[in-house]
Coordinates of C-alpha atoms in Angstrom, one line a residue:
M1 CA -28.0 10.3 -19.5
N2 CA -26.4 6.9 -19.0
L3 CA -27.1 4.5 -16.3
Q4 CA -24.0 5.6 -14.1
S5 CA -24.8 9.3 -14.6
W6 CA -28.5 8.7 -13.6
T7 CA -27.6 6.2 -10.6
M8 CA -25.2 8.9 -9.1
Y9 CA -27.9 11.8 -9.7
R10 CA -30.7 9.7 -7.7
I11 CA -28.3 8.7 -4.9
N12 CA -27.9 10.9 -1.9
P13 CA -24.5 11.5 -0.2
S14 CA -24.9 9.1 2.5
Q15 CA -25.8 6.5 0.2
D16 CA -22.9 7.5 -2.1
F17 CA -20.7 7.2 0.9
I18 CA -21.9 3.5 1.8
L19 CA -21.5 2.5 -1.8
S20 CA -17.7 3.9 -1.8
L21 CA -17.2 1.8 1.6
L22 CA -18.7 -1.5 -0.3
R23 CA -16.4 -0.8 -3.6
A24 CA -13.3 -0.8 -1.5
N25 CA -14.3 -4.3 -0.5
P26 CA -11.7 -4.7 2.4
S27 CA -10.6 -8.1 3.7
L28 CA -10.8 -9.2 6.9
R29 CA -6.8 -8.3 7.5
D30 CA -7.5 -4.7 5.7
T31 CA -10.4 -4.2 8.6
K32 CA -8.3 -5.3 11.4
S33 CA -5.3 -3.0 10.0
Y34 CA -7.9 0.0 9.8
L35 CA -9.5 -0.7 13.3
A36 CA -5.8 -0.6 14.5
S37 CA -5.6 2.8 13.6
F38 CA -9.0 4.3 13.9
G39 CA -10.8 2.1 16.3
P40 CA -11.1 2.3 20.3
R41 CA -8.2 2.1 22.2
P42 CA -7.6 -0.4 25.3
Q43 CA -9.0 1.0 28.3
S44 CA -6.6 0.9 31.3
S45 CA -8.9 1.3 33.7
R46 CA -10.8 -2.2 35.3
R47 CA -14.0 -2.8 36.5
P48 CA -13.8 -3.4 40.4
A49 CA -14.2 -7.0 41.1
P50 CA -17.3 -7.9 43.5
K51 CA -16.4 -8.6 47.0
P52 CA -16.6 -12.3 47.9
E53 CA -19.4 -12.2 50.5
E54 CA -21.7 -10.2 48.0
K55 CA -24.4 -12.2 46.3
P56 CA -26.0 -11.4 43.4
T57 CA -29.0 -9.2 43.3
L58 CA -32.3 -10.3 41.6
A59 CA -31.6 -7.6 39.2
D60 CA -28.4 -9.4 38.7
E61 CA -30.0 -12.8 38.1
D62 CA -32.3 -11.6 35.6
V63 CA -29.5 -10.0 33.5
A64 CA -27.5 -13.7 33.5
A65 CA -30.9 -15.2 32.6
Q66 CA -31.6 -12.7 29.9
S67 CA -28.2 -13.5 28.6
E68 CA -28.7 -17.3 28.2
I69 CA -32.1 -17.1 27.0
K70 CA -32.5 -14.5 24.4
P71 CA -36.0 -13.8 23.1
P72 CA -36.2 -14.8 19.4
D73 CA -38.2 -11.1 18.4
I74 CA -34.8 -9.4 19.6
K75 CA -32.6 -8.3 16.7
P76 CA -28.9 -8.9 16.7
A77 CA -26.7 -5.9 17.7
P78 CA -25.1 -4.1 14.8
S79 CA -21.8 -5.7 13.3
P80 CA -18.7 -4.0 15.6
V81 CA -16.7 -4.0 12.4
V82 CA -19.4 -2.0 10.8
A83 CA -20.0 0.3 13.7
S84 CA -16.3 1.2 14.1
I85 CA -15.9 2.0 10.5
L86 CA -19.0 4.2 10.3
N87 CA -18.2 5.6 13.7
P88 CA -14.5 5.8 14.1
V89 CA -13.1 6.7 17.9
H90 CA -9.4 7.8 17.0
R91 CA -8.8 10.4 14.7
R92 CA -5.6 10.7 12.4
T93 CA -4.2 13.3 9.9
A94 CA -3.4 13.4 6.5
L95 CA -1.5 15.9 4.3
V96 CA -3.3 17.0 1.2
K97 CA -1.5 18.8 -1.8
L98 CA -4.5 20.2 -4.0
Q99 CA -2.8 20.9 -7.3
A100 CA -5.2 23.4 -8.9
P101 CA -6.9 24.9 -11.0
F102 CA -10.0 23.0 -10.8
T103 CA -13.6 23.8 -11.9
D104 CA -16.4 24.1 -9.3
R105 CA -17.6 20.8 -10.2
Q106 CA -14.4 19.1 -9.8
L107 CA -13.5 21.0 -6.7
E108 CA -17.0 19.7 -5.7
S109 CA -16.1 16.2 -6.0
I110 CA -12.7 16.5 -4.2
A111 CA -14.5 18.0 -1.3
R112 CA -17.0 15.3 -1.1
G113 CA -14.0 12.8 -0.8
M114 CA -12.4 15.0 2.0
V115 CA -15.5 14.9 4.0
Y116 CA -16.0 11.1 3.2
L117 CA -12.4 10.5 4.6
E118 CA -13.2 12.5 7.6
K119 CA -16.4 10.5 8.5
L120 CA -14.0 7.3 8.6
G121 CA -11.7 9.3 11.1
L122 CA -8.8 10.7 8.6
V123 CA -8.9 14.5 8.8
S124 CA -6.9 16.4 6.2
V125 CA -4.7 19.5 6.5
I126 CA -5.0 20.8 2.8
V127 CA -2.2 23.0 1.1
V128 CA -3.5 24.4 -2.0
E129 CA -1.3 25.1 -5.1
N130 CA -2.0 26.6 -8.5
D131 CA 0.2 25.5 -11.3
Q132 CA -1.2 28.2 -13.9
L133 CA 0.0 31.1 -11.6
P134 CA 3.8 32.1 -12.5
K135 CA 5.5 32.9 -9.2
G136 CA 6.2 36.5 -8.9
E137 CA 3.3 37.8 -10.6
A138 CA 1.5 40.6 -9.4
G139 CA -1.5 40.1 -7.1
E140 CA -0.3 36.3 -6.7
R141 CA -1.0 36.6 -2.9
S142 CA -4.6 37.7 -3.2
F143 CA -5.1 35.0 -6.0
L144 CA -3.8 32.3 -3.5
L145 CA -6.0 33.4 -0.5
E146 CA -8.9 33.5 -2.8
E147 CA -8.2 30.0 -3.9
T148 CA -7.9 29.1 -0.6
M149 CA -11.2 30.3 0.4
R150 CA -12.7 28.5 -2.7
V151 CA -11.7 25.4 -1.1
V152 CA -12.9 26.4 2.3
N153 CA -16.3 27.0 0.9
A154 CA -16.3 23.8 -1.3
L155 CA -15.7 21.8 1.9
E156 CA -18.6 23.7 3.8
A157 CA -20.9 23.1 1.2
Q158 CA -20.5 19.2 1.4
G159 CA -21.3 19.5 5.1
A160 CA -17.5 20.0 6.4
R161 CA -16.0 22.5 8.7
A162 CA -13.2 24.1 7.5
R163 CA -10.8 27.0 8.7
P164 CA -8.6 29.1 6.5
V165 CA -5.1 29.4 8.0
L166 CA -4.0 32.4 6.0
G167 CA -1.1 33.1 7.8
A168 CA 2.4 31.2 7.1
V169 CA 3.0 28.1 9.6
V170 CA 6.4 27.3 7.9
R171 CA 9.9 28.9 7.8
L172 CA 12.4 29.0 4.9
G173 CA 15.5 27.4 5.3
P174 CA 16.7 24.1 6.7
K175 CA 15.9 22.8 10.0
P176 CA 18.6 24.4 12.7
G177 CA 21.1 21.6 12.9
D178 CA 20.4 19.7 9.7
E179 CA 23.5 21.5 8.0
D180 CA 25.6 19.7 10.7
S181 CA 24.1 16.5 10.4
T182 CA 26.2 13.6 8.9
E183 CA 23.2 10.9 9.0
P184 CA 23.0 9.2 5.7
R185 CA 19.8 9.5 4.1
D186 CA 18.3 8.6 0.6
Y187 CA 15.9 11.8 0.4
I188 CA 16.1 15.6 -0.1
L189 CA 15.5 17.6 3.0
P190 CA 12.7 20.0 3.0
E191 CA 13.7 23.7 1.8
A192 CA 11.4 24.9 4.8
H193 CA 10.9 23.9 8.4
T194 CA 8.3 24.5 11.3
S195 CA 8.4 23.9 14.9
P196 CA 5.5 22.7 17.2
S197 CA 4.6 26.4 18.3
D198 CA 4.2 27.3 14.6
L199 CA 1.4 24.8 14.4
I200 CA -1.0 26.2 17.0
H201 CA -3.6 27.2 14.5
I202 CA -3.4 23.7 12.8
H203 CA -3.7 22.0 16.0
S204 CA -6.7 24.4 17.2
A205 CA -8.9 23.8 14.0
L206 CA -8.0 19.8 14.1
R207 CA -9.1 20.0 17.9
A208 CA -12.4 22.1 17.0
G209 CA -13.3 19.4 14.3
E210 CA -12.3 21.7 11.2
I211 CA -10.1 21.0 8.3
P212 CA -7.2 23.5 8.0
V213 CA -6.9 25.0 4.6
L214 CA -3.4 26.7 3.7
P215 CA -2.1 28.8 0.9
P216 CA 1.8 27.8 0.0
L217 CA 3.0 30.7 2.0
A218 CA 6.4 30.8 4.3
L219 CA 8.5 33.3 6.5
D220 CA 11.5 34.3 5.0
S221 CA 14.5 35.7 7.3
F222 CA 12.9 38.9 7.5
C223 CA 9.5 37.5 8.7
R224 CA 8.1 38.4 5.4
S225 CA 5.2 36.0 4.3
V226 CA 6.3 35.0 0.8
R227 CA 4.9 32.4 -1.7
V228 CA 7.2 29.2 -2.0
D229 CA 6.6 25.8 -3.5
A230 CA 3.5 23.7 -2.0
N231 CA 6.0 20.8 -1.9
D232 CA 8.3 22.6 0.7
V233 CA 5.5 23.8 3.0
I234 CA 3.8 20.3 2.8
A235 CA 7.3 18.2 3.5
A236 CA 8.0 21.1 6.1
L237 CA 4.2 20.0 7.8
V238 CA 4.7 16.4 7.7
R239 CA 8.3 16.6 9.6
G240 CA 7.0 19.1 11.9
M241 CA 3.6 17.3 12.6
A242 CA 5.6 14.0 13.1
E243 CA 7.9 15.7 15.7
A244 CA 5.0 17.6 17.5
A245 CA 3.0 14.4 18.1
A246 CA 6.2 12.5 19.2
L247 CA 6.6 15.4 21.8
E248 CA 3.0 15.0 22.9
D249 CA 3.4 11.3 23.0
G250 CA 6.4 11.7 25.5
D251 CA 4.6 13.9 27.6
A252 CA 1.3 11.9 27.9
H253 CA 3.8 8.9 28.9
G254 CA 5.1 11.2 31.6
E255 CA 1.7 11.8 33.3
D256 CA 1.5 10.3 36.8
D257 CA -2.5 11.0 36.7
P258 CA -4.2 8.3 34.7
S259 CA -7.6 10.0 34.6
I260 CA -5.5 12.5 32.1
S261 CA -6.4 11.6 28.5
R262 CA -4.5 12.5 25.3
D263 CA -5.7 14.7 23.0
E264 CA -8.3 12.9 20.8
I265 CA -6.6 13.5 17.3
D266 CA -3.2 12.2 16.5
L267 CA -0.9 14.6 14.6
T268 CA 1.3 12.1 13.0
P269 CA 0.3 12.3 9.1
L270 CA -0.9 8.8 8.4
R271 CA -1.6 9.7 4.5
L272 CA 0.0 11.7 1.9
M273 CA -2.3 12.8 -1.0
I274 CA -1.5 14.5 -4.0
I275 CA -4.6 15.3 -5.9
T276 CA -3.8 16.9 -9.4
R277 CA -5.4 16.7 -12.8
E278 CA -2.7 14.4 -14.2
G279 CA -3.1 11.3 -11.9
G280 CA -0.3 8.9 -11.2
V281 CA 3.3 8.5 -12.5
P282 CA 3.4 7.0 -15.8
S283 CA 4.9 3.4 -16.2
Y284 CA 7.2 2.5 -19.1
A285 CA 5.9 -1.3 -18.0
R286 CA 2.2 0.0 -18.9
Q287 CA 3.0 2.1 -21.9
G288 CA 2.4 5.5 -20.2
L289 CA -0.4 4.1 -18.0
P290 CA 0.3 4.6 -14.4
H291 CA 2.4 2.7 -11.9
L292 CA 0.1 0.9 -9.7
L293 CA 2.6 0.5 -6.5
I294 CA 6.0 2.0 -6.1
N295 CA 8.9 0.9 -3.9
L296 CA 10.6 4.3 -3.3
T297 CA 13.6 2.5 -1.8
S298 CA 14.3 0.4 -5.0
E299 CA 12.6 1.9 -7.7
Y300 CA 12.9 5.8 -7.2
D301 CA 16.1 6.0 -9.4
Y302 CA 15.0 3.8 -12.3
I303 CA 11.5 5.4 -12.5
R304 CA 13.1 8.5 -13.1
E305 CA 15.7 7.2 -15.5
T306 CA 13.0 5.5 -17.6
F307 CA 10.4 8.5 -17.7
D308 CA 9.9 9.5 -21.0
P309 CA 10.1 13.0 -22.1
R310 CA 6.9 12.7 -24.2
W311 CA 4.9 12.1 -21.1
K312 CA 6.3 15.6 -19.6
P313 CA 3.4 17.8 -21.0
A314 CA 0.5 15.5 -19.8
H315 CA 2.5 14.8 -16.5
P316 CA 4.7 18.0 -15.8
T317 CA 4.8 17.5 -12.0
A318 CA 5.0 13.7 -11.9
L319 CA 8.7 13.6 -11.0
S320 CA 8.6 16.4 -8.5
N321 CA 5.6 14.8 -6.8
L322 CA 7.5 11.5 -6.7
E323 CA 10.3 13.4 -5.0
L324 CA 8.0 14.9 -2.6
A325 CA 6.5 11.5 -1.5
R326 CA 9.8 10.3 -0.8
T327 CA 10.8 13.0 1.4
C328 CA 7.5 12.9 3.4
L329 CA 7.4 9.2 4.0
A330 CA 10.8 9.4 5.4
F331 CA 9.2 11.0 8.2
M332 CA 5.9 9.2 8.7
P333 CA 5.5 6.0 10.2
P334 CA 6.6 2.7 8.4
T335 CA 2.8 1.4 7.8
S336 CA 1.9 5.0 6.2
S337 CA 1.5 5.3 2.5
A338 CA 1.3 8.2 -0.2
V339 CA -1.1 8.2 -3.2
M340 CA -1.0 10.2 -6.4
V341 CA -4.4 10.6 -7.9
S342 CA -6.5 12.3 -10.1
H343 CA -9.2 14.6 -9.3
R344 CA -11.7 12.3 -11.2
S345 CA -10.9 9.3 -8.9
P346 CA -11.9 10.6 -5.1
S347 CA -13.5 7.4 -4.3
H348 CA -10.2 5.7 -4.6
L349 CA -9.2 7.6 -1.7
I350 CA -11.6 5.7 0.6
G351 CA -10.4 2.3 -0.6
N352 CA -6.8 3.4 0.0
L353 CA -7.6 4.6 3.6
I354 CA -9.3 1.2 4.6
T355 CA -7.2 -1.3 2.5
N356 CA -3.8 0.9 2.4
K357 CA -3.5 -0.9 -1.0
P358 CA -3.3 0.0 -5.1
A359 CA -6.7 0.3 -6.6
V360 CA -5.2 -3.0 -8.6
S361 CA -2.5 -5.2 -7.3
S362 CA 1.0 -4.8 -9.2
S363 CA 1.8 -8.5 -8.8
L364 CA -1.1 -9.8 -10.8
P365 CA -0.2 -11.4 -14.4
H366 CA 0.9 -8.9 -16.7
A367 CA -1.8 -10.0 -19.1
L368 CA -4.4 -9.2 -16.7
L369 CA -3.2 -5.9 -16.1
Q370 CA -2.9 -5.0 -19.7
G371 CA -6.5 -5.8 -20.5
N372 CA -8.0 -4.7 -16.8
R373 CA -10.8 -2.2 -17.3
R374 CA -9.9 -0.5 -14.0
L375 CA -6.5 0.5 -15.2
T376 CA -6.9 4.0 -16.8
P377 CA -4.9 7.0 -17.2
H378 CA -6.7 8.1 -14.0
T379 CA -5.7 5.1 -11.8
P380 CA -4.1 6.3 -8.6
T381 CA -0.3 5.4 -8.0
L382 CA 0.2 4.1 -4.3
L383 CA 3.8 4.9 -3.1
R384 CA 5.2 3.3 0.0
R385 CA 8.8 3.7 1.7
G386 CA 9.4 0.4 0.8
L387 CA 12.5 -1.9 1.3
P388 CA 15.5 -2.8 -0.8
I389 CA 15.3 -5.7 -3.0
H390 CA 18.4 -8.1 -3.3
V391 CA 18.8 -11.4 -5.6
L392 CA 21.3 -13.8 -3.9
R393 CA 22.7 -16.6 -5.8
S394 CA 24.7 -18.9 -3.5
V395 CA 23.9 -20.4 -0.1
D396 CA 27.0 -18.6 1.3
S397 CA 25.3 -15.2 0.7
I398 CA 22.5 -15.9 2.8
D399 CA 22.4 -15.0 6.4
K400 CA 21.4 -18.3 7.7
A401 CA 20.3 -17.1 11.1
K402 CA 17.9 -14.5 9.8
M403 CA 16.6 -16.8 7.1
K404 CA 15.7 -19.4 9.6
S405 CA 14.2 -16.7 11.7
L406 CA 12.0 -15.5 8.9
L407 CA 10.8 -18.9 7.8
E408 CA 9.7 -20.0 11.3
K409 CA 8.0 -16.8 12.1
S410 CA 6.2 -16.8 8.8
F411 CA 5.3 -20.6 8.7
R412 CA 5.1 -21.0 12.5
R413 CA 6.7 -24.3 12.3
Q414 CA 10.3 -25.5 13.1
L415 CA 12.9 -25.6 10.5
N416 CA 14.7 -29.0 10.0
E417 CA 17.9 -27.0 9.4
E418 CA 20.4 -29.6 8.3
A419 CA 18.1 -31.1 5.9
F420 CA 17.1 -27.7 4.7
W421 CA 20.6 -26.3 4.1
E422 CA 22.0 -29.6 2.7
R423 CA 18.9 -29.3 0.0
M424 CA 20.0 -25.7 -0.7
E425 CA 23.6 -26.5 -1.4
R426 CA 22.4 -29.0 -3.9
D427 CA 19.5 -27.5 -5.4
L428 CA 19.4 -23.7 -4.9
D429 CA 18.9 -21.1 -8.0
F430 CA 18.4 -18.1 -6.4
V431 CA 16.8 -16.1 -3.4
I432 CA 15.4 -13.1 -3.3
V433 CA 15.2 -10.9 -0.2
A434 CA 13.4 -7.8 1.0
G435 CA 15.0 -5.4 3.2
D436 CA 16.8 -7.0 6.1
Y437 CA 15.0 -10.5 5.6
A438 CA 11.6 -8.9 6.2
G439 CA 10.6 -11.1 3.2
A440 CA 12.2 -13.9 1.0
A441 CA 11.6 -16.1 -2.3
I442 CA 13.6 -19.1 -2.4
V443 CA 14.0 -20.8 -5.7
T444 CA 15.3 -24.1 -6.5
R445 CA 16.2 -25.8 -9.7
E446 CA 14.4 -29.4 -9.5
Q447 CA 16.1 -32.3 -11.5
C448 CA 13.8 -34.4 -13.7
P449 CA 14.3 -37.8 -15.2
P450 CA 16.2 -38.4 -18.0
G451 CA 14.9 -37.7 -21.3
T452 CA 12.4 -35.0 -20.0
P453 CA 12.4 -32.2 -22.6
R454 CA 14.5 -29.3 -22.3
A455 CA 11.4 -27.0 -22.2
I456 CA 10.4 -28.6 -18.8
A457 CA 13.7 -29.8 -17.2
P458 CA 15.1 -28.4 -14.9
I459 CA 11.7 -27.3 -13.0
T460 CA 12.0 -23.9 -11.6
Y461 CA 10.6 -24.4 -8.3
L462 CA 9.1 -21.7 -5.8
D463 CA 10.3 -23.7 -2.4
K464 CA 9.3 -20.9 -0.1
F465 CA 7.7 -17.6 -0.1
A466 CA 7.7 -15.8 3.2
V467 CA 7.1 -12.6 4.9
L468 CA 7.3 -11.5 8.6
P469 CA 4.0 -11.1 10.1
S470 CA 5.0 -7.6 10.9
H471 CA 5.4 -6.8 7.3
Q472 CA 2.5 -8.1 5.9
G473 CA 0.0 -5.6 4.5
D474 CA 2.9 -3.0 3.9
G475 CA 3.3 -3.9 0.4
T476 CA 6.3 -6.3 1.0
V477 CA 4.3 -9.5 -0.5
D478 CA 3.6 -7.5 -3.9
F479 CA 7.4 -5.8 -4.2
L480 CA 8.6 -9.6 -3.4
W481 CA 6.4 -11.4 -6.0
V482 CA 7.2 -8.5 -8.7
A483 CA 10.8 -9.3 -8.4
L484 CA 10.0 -13.1 -8.4
H485 CA 8.3 -12.5 -11.9
D486 CA 10.9 -10.6 -13.2
E487 CA 13.4 -13.2 -12.2
T488 CA 11.2 -16.5 -13.6
Y489 CA 8.2 -16.6 -15.8
G490 CA 8.4 -12.7 -16.8
L491 CA 12.2 -12.5 -17.8
G492 CA 12.9 -11.6 -21.2
L493 CA 10.5 -9.1 -21.5
P494 CA 11.2 -5.2 -21.2
F495 CA 8.9 -4.5 -18.2
S496 CA 10.8 -7.2 -16.2
A497 CA 14.0 -5.0 -16.2
N498 CA 13.3 -3.5 -12.7
P499 CA 16.2 -2.8 -10.4
N500 CA 15.8 -5.8 -8.1
G501 CA 19.6 -6.6 -8.2
G502 CA 18.9 -9.7 -10.6
K503 CA 19.2 -10.3 -14.3
E504 CA 17.2 -7.1 -14.9
G505 CA 15.2 -8.5 -17.6
K506 CA 17.9 -10.2 -19.7
G507 CA 17.3 -14.2 -20.2
E508 CA 15.0 -16.6 -21.1
G509 CA 11.8 -16.9 -19.1
R510 CA 11.0 -20.1 -17.4
D511 CA 7.7 -21.8 -16.1
L512 CA 7.6 -21.2 -12.2
V513 CA 5.9 -24.2 -10.4
W514 CA 5.1 -24.6 -6.5
R515 CA 2.8 -26.1 -4.3
S516 CA 0.6 -25.1 -1.3
R517 CA -1.5 -27.0 1.4
A518 CA -5.1 -27.1 0.0
D519 CA -6.4 -25.6 3.3
N520 CA -3.8 -23.0 3.0
P521 CA -6.0 -19.7 3.3
V522 CA -3.1 -17.9 1.0
N523 CA -4.1 -20.0 -2.0
K524 CA -7.0 -17.6 -3.1
W525 CA -4.0 -14.9 -3.4
Y526 CA -2.2 -17.8 -5.5
F527 CA -5.0 -18.5 -7.8
E528 CA -5.3 -14.8 -8.7
R529 CA -1.6 -14.7 -10.0
S530 CA -1.2 -18.4 -11.2
T531 CA -1.7 -19.3 -14.9
G532 CA -3.2 -22.8 -13.7
H533 CA -3.6 -25.0 -10.9
L534 CA -3.9 -28.8 -10.2
R535 CA -5.4 -30.4 -7.2
Q536 CA -3.3 -33.3 -5.9
G537 CA -4.8 -34.8 -2.6
D538 CA -4.1 -32.5 0.3
W539 CA -1.9 -30.4 -1.9
V540 CA -2.8 -28.0 -5.0
L541 CA -0.2 -27.4 -7.7
F542 CA 0.3 -24.0 -8.7
W543 CA 2.3 -22.7 -12.0
C544 CA 3.1 -19.5 -14.0
D545 CA 3.7 -19.9 -17.7
A546 CA 6.8 -18.2 -19.0
E547 CA 5.4 -15.3 -20.4
V548 CA 7.5 -14.6 -23.4
R549 CA 7.0 -18.3 -24.9
L550 CA 3.1 -17.4 -24.6
K551 CA 3.6 -14.1 -26.2
T552 CA 5.7 -15.9 -29.1
E553 CA 3.2 -18.7 -29.6
E554 CA 0.2 -16.4 -29.9
G555 CA 2.5 -14.3 -32.4
R556 CA 3.2 -17.4 -34.4
R557 CA -0.7 -18.5 -34.5
A558 CA -1.6 -14.9 -35.3
N559 CA -5.5 -14.7 -35.0
A560 CA -5.8 -18.3 -34.5
G561 CA -5.5 -18.2 -31.0
L562 CA -4.0 -20.8 -28.8
S563 CA -5.0 -24.5 -28.5
Y564 CA -6.0 -26.1 -25.5
L565 CA -2.8 -28.3 -25.3
E566 CA 0.2 -26.9 -27.1
E567 CA 2.8 -29.3 -28.1
W568 CA 5.6 -27.9 -25.7
E569 CA 3.0 -28.6 -22.9
K570 CA 2.5 -32.2 -23.3
G571 CA 3.7 -34.4 -20.3
R572 CA 4.8 -31.2 -18.4
L573 CA 2.0 -31.8 -15.7
G574 CA 2.8 -35.3 -15.2
T575 CA 6.7 -34.3 -14.8
W576 CA 5.6 -31.6 -12.3
C577 CA 3.5 -33.7 -10.2
D578 CA 5.9 -36.8 -10.3
V579 CA 9.1 -34.4 -9.2
V580 CA 7.3 -31.5 -6.9
M581 CA 5.2 -33.8 -4.8
K582 CA 8.2 -36.0 -4.0
I583 CA 10.2 -32.9 -2.6
P584 CA 10.6 -33.6 1.1
S585 CA 9.3 -31.3 4.0
S586 CA 11.6 -28.6 5.3
W587 CA 9.9 -28.7 8.8
K588 CA 10.2 -30.9 11.9
P589 CA 7.4 -33.1 12.7
K590 CA 4.6 -31.3 14.9
N591 CA 4.4 -32.7 18.5

């Protein structure tokens, strides 16, 4: 027995739960985001103010004195952040596709993950599928019901309360009115639908603190219960639950009596979890290892086009689950996400819930991703609805008003417009824009003194990297940086051929250089993604080496390795410092 197995054998479920929280390692922003979803809601009632003529009583004075002079032997109260995570007040829902068959041991591990999520406030609605049961086979209904009860028993063995919902809660066919809709959409409508009245059993189970578990059944036009694809059931449930929650929200706002409180569980699906034996979606950029983070708006078609047929036997449902995620996220809140995860990685579900981020950041340097031990065939794939990514190569293509608003909201400074746009007209290389100016990366060409080697001049300089506060934490930062990588220091490599509207991997990579204030809290993020940095007084100079050049040099030297200073590197730091540190500020002076 190895150390890890021995440790897991000795650790009880409560300790394992705490360790799973610690492994998630949430940042302060992650914790605030989690508490915004699951923490206590603002109280509308106010304590009555004391009447002016009233004087404090002796008891009141004692309390005041105790609050000023605290005895040394009194232990401080537990951290409200920890208390809120371990005792969530607001419960949210997740749709879970459990893609069986699983062994008893595998099902036990999955059930433990579901129970941990429930402790954190996320209650699962589980739909059970079985890939190895052909449709139309005799006795399939009995087999599906048996599999559903098996999942219920596994959940209850882990201490959860589960309820089998064995009747059909969705109806075959599109929702009435869908055929007449002319609204443009980039997703496929579900092949089934449901109404709020159909969700009574699910809502009842959730209110009672039970996890609903459903087989993939639907009512046909003759009101017969028939087996359908679990993807259709889940898509119909996501849409129906979101619509039912919207109706409840409207009813709550219409109440005149402030003493009437809303139901304690929010039906709006916050997460979609697809738990399979095959894990995430294979990536062409990682030789078949999973994608880490997918921007469905801009990458969906390209992922399907680059899916290697050789991956099909090991990942038979990857593309259908990709399509399921795109359809479901279209009906879920913009902050929601989907995760495709192997049954071997249930602990990743906790990390995803608290941080809403992939297990490994997709914007890390490719060399770190390739050698990262955390990147395995069972690493989960996180999917976001995302935003379209566009590359603009002229100032005339930029919406100046929206860019100004983005920069000023992101940096909280007032832009010196005349000087900034004059500089852009002269030095702009390109701009990467995410969505409707939710984020942008502005890259310029900085001229060097005469005689500077071609490998250095001109300098590819990241002038601005900005994301609206409302989009920080929703994946936009990583999507934008990956596109920046593909257009600059990653250009020329096969895995840089992403559909971001730019050069699509064709061209010669260039070193990317930028500067940041030494006290900028974002620097930790920059340190992780840069090749190197150099402190210059109140500034830090960062750079990312052109990856093709490093790869070529490593191949030329074979096993000798790179030296401390290569020939093409001589003089470049001095040139960068001399040029970059003289770039004028884009901001008006602070008052």
